[in-house]
Short mmCIF file of C-alpha atoms and ligand atoms in Angstrom, two decimals:
data_model
loop_
_atom_site.label_atom_id
_atom_site.label_comp_id
_atom_site.label_asym_id
_atom_site.label_seq_id
_atom_site.Cartn_x
_atom_site.Cartn_y
_atom_site.Cartn_z
CA MET A 1 0.00 0.00 0.00
CA SER A 2 1.35 3.49 -0.84
CA LYS A 3 2.35 5.97 1.86
CA PRO A 4 -0.41 8.50 2.73
CA ARG A 5 0.16 11.85 1.01
CA ARG A 6 0.27 15.09 2.96
CA ILE A 7 -2.86 17.19 2.71
CA GLU A 8 -3.17 20.59 4.37
CA ARG A 9 -5.84 22.30 2.30
CA ILE A 10 -8.79 20.90 0.44
CA CYS A 11 -10.50 22.86 -2.31
CA VAL A 12 -14.22 22.22 -2.65
CA PHE A 13 -16.15 22.87 -5.87
CA CYS A 14 -19.90 22.98 -5.30
CA GLY A 15 -23.16 24.67 -6.15
CA SER A 16 -23.97 28.23 -5.27
CA SER A 17 -27.53 26.85 -4.92
CA ALA A 18 -28.69 24.36 -2.31
CA GLY A 19 -30.59 22.03 -4.68
CA VAL A 20 -34.00 20.57 -3.95
CA ASP A 21 -32.96 17.77 -1.59
CA GLU A 22 -31.78 18.74 1.88
CA GLN A 23 -29.27 15.85 1.76
CA TYR A 24 -27.03 18.01 -0.43
CA SER A 25 -26.62 20.68 2.23
CA ARG A 26 -26.31 18.06 4.95
CA LEU A 27 -23.45 16.29 3.18
CA ALA A 28 -21.79 19.61 2.29
CA ALA A 29 -21.86 20.54 5.99
CA ASP A 30 -20.58 17.06 6.94
CA LEU A 31 -17.66 17.56 4.56
CA GLY A 32 -16.87 20.96 6.13
CA THR A 33 -16.98 19.41 9.60
CA GLU A 34 -14.75 16.52 8.49
CA ILE A 35 -12.20 18.93 6.99
CA ALA A 36 -12.09 20.90 10.24
CA GLY A 37 -12.01 17.76 12.40
CA ARG A 38 -8.90 16.51 10.59
CA GLY A 39 -7.15 19.84 11.03
CA TYR A 40 -7.24 20.74 7.33
CA GLU A 41 -8.00 24.11 5.80
CA LEU A 42 -10.74 24.80 3.27
CA VAL A 43 -10.38 26.62 -0.04
CA TYR A 44 -13.60 27.45 -1.84
CA GLY A 45 -15.25 29.96 -4.15
CA GLY A 46 -15.96 32.54 -1.46
CA GLY A 47 -19.77 32.70 -1.70
CA ASN A 48 -21.98 32.05 1.29
CA LEU A 49 -25.09 30.83 -0.52
CA GLY A 50 -26.19 27.27 -1.27
CA LEU A 51 -23.73 24.42 -0.79
CA MET A 52 -20.82 26.88 -0.80
CA GLY A 53 -22.31 28.44 2.31
CA ALA A 54 -23.03 25.05 3.93
CA VAL A 55 -19.51 23.65 3.52
CA SER A 56 -17.68 26.85 4.44
CA ARG A 57 -19.85 27.62 7.49
CA ALA A 58 -19.42 24.10 8.86
CA ALA A 59 -15.65 24.14 8.29
CA TYR A 60 -15.34 27.57 9.87
CA ASN A 61 -17.52 26.66 12.85
CA GLY A 62 -15.43 23.51 13.30
CA GLY A 63 -12.31 25.65 13.65
CA ALA A 64 -10.82 25.31 10.16
CA LYS A 65 -9.08 28.16 8.39
CA VAL A 66 -11.27 29.03 5.44
CA TYR A 67 -10.07 30.79 2.28
CA GLY A 68 -12.68 32.08 -0.14
CA ILE A 69 -11.51 33.22 -3.57
CA ILE A 70 -14.01 35.35 -5.43
CA PRO A 71 -13.91 37.63 -8.46
CA GLY A 72 -14.95 41.18 -7.50
CA PRO A 73 -17.90 41.41 -9.90
CA LEU A 74 -19.39 38.17 -8.49
CA ALA A 75 -19.15 39.11 -4.83
CA ALA A 76 -22.49 40.93 -4.85
CA LYS A 77 -24.23 37.89 -6.36
CA GLU A 78 -22.64 35.10 -4.32
CA ILE A 79 -22.12 36.72 -0.91
CA ALA A 80 -25.22 37.64 1.09
CA GLY A 81 -24.50 39.27 4.44
CA GLU A 82 -21.42 38.28 6.42
CA THR A 83 -18.46 36.65 4.71
CA ILE A 84 -17.01 33.36 5.97
CA GLY A 85 -13.27 33.14 6.67
CA THR A 86 -10.64 35.05 4.72
CA ILE A 87 -11.95 36.37 1.43
CA GLU A 88 -9.47 37.05 -1.36
CA VAL A 89 -10.91 39.15 -4.17
CA VAL A 90 -9.44 38.47 -7.61
CA GLU A 91 -10.22 40.08 -10.96
CA THR A 92 -11.34 37.19 -13.15
CA MET A 93 -12.90 33.74 -13.01
CA HIS A 94 -9.69 32.32 -14.39
CA GLN A 95 -7.63 33.89 -11.61
CA ARG A 96 -10.08 32.41 -9.12
CA LYS A 97 -9.58 28.86 -10.36
CA ALA A 98 -5.83 29.27 -10.70
CA ARG A 99 -5.56 30.59 -7.13
CA MET A 100 -7.80 27.85 -5.71
CA ALA A 101 -5.67 25.25 -7.49
CA GLU A 102 -2.46 26.82 -6.26
CA LEU A 103 -3.57 26.83 -2.61
CA ALA A 104 -5.07 23.34 -2.51
CA ASP A 105 -3.44 19.93 -2.07
CA ALA A 106 -6.60 18.04 -3.08
CA PHE A 107 -9.99 18.77 -4.67
CA VAL A 108 -13.48 17.58 -3.81
CA THR A 109 -16.51 18.16 -6.01
CA LEU A 110 -19.99 18.22 -4.52
CA PRO A 111 -23.27 18.52 -6.40
CA GLY A 112 -23.73 21.80 -8.23
CA GLY A 113 -24.54 23.39 -11.55
CA ILE A 114 -22.64 24.56 -14.62
CA GLY A 115 -20.04 26.48 -12.59
CA THR A 116 -19.24 23.40 -10.52
CA LEU A 117 -18.78 21.23 -13.61
CA GLU A 118 -16.66 23.90 -15.24
CA GLU A 119 -14.34 23.98 -12.22
CA LEU A 120 -14.20 20.17 -12.03
CA PHE A 121 -13.41 19.66 -15.69
CA GLU A 122 -10.88 22.42 -16.01
CA THR A 123 -9.01 21.02 -13.00
CA ILE A 124 -9.13 17.48 -14.45
CA SER A 125 -7.92 18.79 -17.79
CA TRP A 126 -4.91 20.31 -16.00
CA ILE A 127 -3.97 16.77 -14.86
CA GLN A 128 -4.09 15.61 -18.48
CA LEU A 129 -1.90 18.56 -19.47
CA GLY A 130 0.65 17.70 -16.80
CA ILE A 131 0.08 20.92 -14.84
CA HIS A 132 -0.66 19.17 -11.53
CA SER A 133 -1.20 15.70 -10.10
CA LYS A 134 -3.24 16.54 -7.01
CA PRO A 135 -5.92 14.01 -6.04
CA MET A 136 -9.49 14.70 -7.09
CA GLY A 137 -12.50 13.39 -5.23
CA MET A 138 -16.22 13.48 -5.78
CA LEU A 139 -18.95 13.17 -3.17
CA ASN A 140 -21.68 11.31 -5.01
CA VAL A 141 -24.57 12.38 -2.78
CA CYS A 142 -27.71 10.31 -3.50
CA GLY A 143 -26.24 9.16 -6.84
CA PHE A 144 -26.17 12.76 -8.10
CA PHE A 145 -23.17 12.11 -10.37
CA ASP A 146 -24.11 8.60 -11.60
CA SER A 147 -24.99 9.74 -15.12
CA LEU A 148 -21.85 11.88 -15.39
CA LEU A 149 -19.68 8.95 -14.26
CA GLN A 150 -21.39 6.76 -16.88
CA LEU A 151 -20.57 9.32 -19.55
CA LEU A 152 -16.92 9.44 -18.48
CA ALA A 153 -16.72 5.62 -18.63
CA HIS A 154 -18.32 5.73 -22.08
CA GLN A 155 -15.78 8.34 -23.23
CA ILE A 156 -12.98 5.99 -22.14
CA ASP A 157 -14.63 2.96 -23.78
CA GLN A 158 -15.02 4.93 -27.01
CA GLY A 159 -11.38 6.00 -27.06
CA PHE A 160 -11.78 9.69 -26.26
CA ILE A 161 -10.12 9.59 -22.83
CA ALA A 162 -6.96 7.56 -22.16
CA ALA A 163 -7.71 4.37 -20.22
CA ARG A 164 -5.16 5.28 -17.52
CA TYR A 165 -7.52 8.04 -16.37
CA ARG A 166 -10.30 5.58 -15.48
CA GLY A 167 -9.53 5.80 -11.77
CA LEU A 168 -8.71 9.49 -11.80
CA LEU A 169 -11.75 10.59 -9.81
CA VAL A 170 -12.10 9.09 -6.34
CA VAL A 171 -15.84 8.65 -5.81
CA GLU A 172 -17.46 8.06 -2.41
CA GLU A 173 -20.73 8.82 -0.65
CA GLU A 174 -19.36 9.84 2.75
CA PRO A 175 -16.80 12.59 3.45
CA GLY A 176 -14.65 10.52 5.83
CA ALA A 177 -14.33 7.60 3.40
CA LEU A 178 -13.58 10.02 0.56
CA ILE A 179 -10.76 11.80 2.39
CA ASP A 180 -9.28 8.48 3.56
CA ARG A 181 -9.03 7.37 -0.06
CA LEU A 182 -7.68 10.72 -1.29
CA LEU A 183 -4.81 10.38 1.18
CA LEU A 184 -3.72 7.13 -0.49
CA HIS A 185 -4.69 7.88 -4.07
CA GLU A 186 -2.08 7.93 -6.85
CA THR A 187 -3.27 10.41 -9.48
CA PRO A 188 -2.64 8.98 -12.97
CA LYS A 189 0.18 11.01 -14.47
CA SER A 190 0.15 12.71 -17.83
CA SER A 191 2.82 11.27 -20.12
CA VAL A 192 4.01 14.75 -21.04
CA ARG A 193 4.05 18.17 -19.43
CA TRP A 194 2.38 19.94 -22.33
CA ILE A 195 2.21 23.41 -20.83
CA THR A 196 3.25 25.21 -17.65
CA PRO A 197 0.81 26.60 -15.05
CA ALA A 198 1.46 30.12 -16.38
CA GLN A 199 0.29 29.01 -19.84
CA ALA A 200 -2.95 27.47 -18.57
P1 LIG B 301 -22.84 26.70 -9.91
O1 LIG B 301 -22.46 25.27 -9.82
O2 LIG B 301 -23.27 27.13 -11.28
O3 LIG B 301 -23.79 27.14 -8.83
O4 LIG B 301 -21.49 27.53 -9.67
C1 LIG B 301 -20.63 27.16 -8.62
C2 LIG B 301 -19.51 28.15 -8.54
O5 LIG B 301 -18.75 28.09 -9.75
C3 LIG B 301 -19.97 29.59 -8.41
O6 LIG B 301 -19.17 30.21 -7.42
C4 LIG B 301 -19.65 30.19 -9.76
O7 LIG B 301 -19.33 31.55 -9.66
C5 LIG B 301 -18.42 29.39 -10.14
N1 LIG B 301 -18.10 29.47 -11.55
C6 LIG B 301 -18.94 29.52 -12.61
N2 LIG B 301 -18.25 29.59 -13.79
C7 LIG B 301 -16.93 29.62 -13.44
C8 LIG B 301 -15.70 29.74 -14.17
N3 LIG B 301 -15.69 29.83 -15.50
N4 LIG B 301 -14.54 29.78 -13.46
C9 LIG B 301 -14.54 29.70 -12.11
N5 LIG B 301 -15.66 29.60 -11.37
C10 LIG B 301 -16.83 29.56 -12.02
#
């Protein structure tokens, strides 16, 4: 078995909405509590609405350092009332993702919308490009991601994604089990470093 990797900060990608099932917020809060309980820090998109609010509030209340990275123009839309943790205001969406990726040692995706998928897939694509090899997890709350995972498997079967990336995403239903696996996970490496972080 491989030696556990060192994780200090976990970046969470998740919806700025809460979704229709209260399980989403419950699991987001459980993840925040788990991150705090293990002594990790949280990096997230800086908003305090929806699942972003649930995970960051729970992590903060559990004693974790929380870093929110938000583009100035979005702050009015995604922050209602008091901010949670340390908020870093950047200029663009791209700077936000780059900064979140720079700070984090691992990524976890929770249910969300287009923005969540955009963050997930750009970060995965950076593994393919050889920009990073940080572990990526997904909390598959109530089977939310089943159809997406089927599509990814189909893309591999049809020859559009290299077979070595089949185990790239660590998928679990409970935060504790997910983090345990991320600690041991070997991210499949890109064969080439196509571009540098500055060129991303
Ligand atoms: P959503 O899943 O659509 O609720 O969005 C979740 C988060 O992703 C929100 O904080 C959005 O602002 C953010 N987001 C949306 N598009 C992008 C993007 N292109 N780059 C970085 N963050 C984004």
